[in-house]
Structure formats: structure tokens, C-alpha cells
Steps between C-alpha positions, in 0.01 A plus 500: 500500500521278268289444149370187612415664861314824318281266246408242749417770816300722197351201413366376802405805665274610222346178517426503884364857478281366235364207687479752804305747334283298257447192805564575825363833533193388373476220751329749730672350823454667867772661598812561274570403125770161467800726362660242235745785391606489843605109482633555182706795646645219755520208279758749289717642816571180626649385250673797372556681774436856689609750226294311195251430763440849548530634166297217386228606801540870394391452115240285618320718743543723224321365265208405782500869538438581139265207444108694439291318834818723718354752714788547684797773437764397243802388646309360839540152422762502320726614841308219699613220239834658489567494857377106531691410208834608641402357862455188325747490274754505872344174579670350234758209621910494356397211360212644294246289594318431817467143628139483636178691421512630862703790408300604187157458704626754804644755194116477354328544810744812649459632122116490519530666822757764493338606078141520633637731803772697319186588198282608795761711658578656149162544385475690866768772418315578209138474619372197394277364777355193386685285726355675815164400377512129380758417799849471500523196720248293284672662174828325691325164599322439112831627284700243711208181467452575117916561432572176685243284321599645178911481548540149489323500151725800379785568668659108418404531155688857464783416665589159306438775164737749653805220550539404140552868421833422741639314294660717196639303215688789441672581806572128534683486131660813602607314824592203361718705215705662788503199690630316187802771432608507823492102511731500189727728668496305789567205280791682298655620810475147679598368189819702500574430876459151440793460264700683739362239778496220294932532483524602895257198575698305253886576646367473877322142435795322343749742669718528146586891448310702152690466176708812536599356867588179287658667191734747759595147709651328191658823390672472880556150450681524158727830634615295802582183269697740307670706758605104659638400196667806410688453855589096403619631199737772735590255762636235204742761336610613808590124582660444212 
């Protein structure tokens, strides 16, 4: 990853785990907690992709883990976010962006899904019951309303931050450097072919021979000139 990537995806996950901790939590609504890490999570793998998606989803669960409301085994969350990341990070198109909101909307709602079930299951290999008792299918049913009113507010806004980290000044002097040497050798080599095409294109347009076909015809012409009066000369003492 990048510079840009790390500063931006530090950045805006410890703001969303802020804003998560210190206003949502406190919102006291039924059911699950709107996970804003989560979105930012998603915002961040799809526009960088599965393997910064899930390392950026592993240091953020992370950090949820360490953060002092967690009740929860360290490491827990941090696998959930790490998993989603990289599952949403493969939804990224070849062209690196995606050309409706549909796509991004059905990545939020199978994310809000598949976290809230793969924390459960976790949390039940290592005893932690609370799922049982609020209710896994209304757990399911509230993550998914309050992630999917929330997403269009965040996940836009994080993904428009994440694609001017793409483009690297950098890189594209770097690129442009390589691209400009091998122009100029392009441009020397073309330049050297060209004199050698200019004469070929020159001798087959007006159909006259190169100067050393030129300079070896008037050497011909002035040895048979020679060689023919060399024989008049022969034939007029042999007359006389």
C-alpha cells in the first residue's frame, strides 16, 4: 500500500470508530448498533481492492477490538472486518470503478449480513452467547436497515476520498520519464530509418539510381568511350 492509501484509510477509520463510539452507540437503538467502520471498511475495498481491503479491514477491527466500550475477545472483530474487506475488495470492476450504485448497495447489504453472522458464529466458538439472547434474526434484520440508511451518506463520500489517492504524481512522472526515453529512442531510431527511407523512397519515386549507382554509371560510360576510341584509333593505323 501506498502512503497516500495508509494516511487516508488511518485517517478515516479512526474517525468512523470515533463517531461510532462517541454517537451511534449512544443512540440506544433496538436491535443492533449502525457499524460506520463497517462502511468505511467497504468504501476503502472498492476502490482499492481485495488485498488493501482486507488489510485495511484487519487493522480496523483491530483497533475496534482495543477500543475501552469492547467486551469482546481481541482479535474477534478484527477477523470479521478482514474477511468482508477482502470479499469486497473482489467486487471491484477492471475498470476500477463501478457504473451504478446497484453494485455498491448489494456489497453493503451481503456485508451487513454475512459480518453480523460470521461475529455470532465466532463469538460462539469461544462462548460468547449474547446473540442467542437478543436474536440473531432481528440482530440480521436491524444491522442491514441501519447499514443501508447510513451507506449512502458514507460509503460515496469514502470512495470519491479513496480515488484521488490513485492518482500518484510520482508514479506518473516516473511513467512519463520512461515513456519519454523510450519515445526518444523511438524517435532516434525512426529518425535513423528515415534517412535510409527517405533515399529508397527517393530512387523508387523518380526511378533515377543512388549516387554511387550514378557515380559507377559514368565511370562505365567514360571506360566504354575510351575503349571505342582506343579501337578508332587501331582501325585508322591499320588502314593506313
Amino acid at each position: 500500500m501506498r502512503i497516500k492509501r495508509i494516511l487516508l484509510s488511518a485517517a478515516l477509520v479512526v474517525v468512523a470508530l470515533l463517531v461510532q463510539v462517541g454517537v451511534l452507540a449512544r443512540l440506544q437503538l433496538p436491535g443492533a448498533t449502525p457499524d460506520l467502520l463497517l462502511l468505511v471498511v467497504l468504501g476503502l475495498a472498492l476502490v482499492y481492492g481485495h488485498v488493501s481491503g482486507a488489510l485495511v479491514g484487519f487493522g480496523a477491527g483491530l483497533l475496534a477490538d482495543l477500543a475501552p466500550p469492547s467486551d469482546h475477545a481481541i482479535g474477534r472483530y478484527a477477523l470479521v472486518l478482514c474477511v468482508i474487506g477482502y470479499a469486497a475488495g473482489l467486487t471491484k470492476p477492471d475498470t476500477g470503478q463501478h457504473r451504478s450504485a446497484t453494485m455498491p448497495l448489494a456489497v453493503v447489504v451481503a456485508a451487513a449480513l454475512g459480518s453480523t453472522l460470521l461475529y455470532a458464529g465466532v463469538g460462539s466458538l469461544v462462548g460468547d452467547s449474547a446473540a442467542r439472547h437478543v436474536g440473531l434474526g432481528w440482530l440480521l434484520f436491524t444491522a442491514t436497515l441501519y447499514d443501508l440508511l447510513l451507506a449512502p451518506f458514507a460509503v460515496p463520500l469514502v470512495m470519491a476520498l479513496a480515488r484521488r489517492t490513485e492518482h500518484d504524481p510520482l508514479a506518473a512522472d516516473a511513467a512519463g520519464g520512461q515513456g519519454g526515453s523510450a519515445k526518444g529512442r523511438k524517435s532516434v531510431h525512426g529518425w535513423i530509418g528515415s534517412g535510409t527511407g527517405l533515399k529508397a523512397s527517393r530512387s523508387m519515386r523518380t526511378g533515377l539510381p543512388s549516387k554511387p549507382a550514378r557515380i559507377g554509371g559514368q565511370r562505365a560510360g567514360l571506360l566504354g568511350r575510351s575503349a571505342r576510341s582506343k579501337a578508332g584509333r587501331l582501325k585508322g593505323v591499320k588502314r593506313l
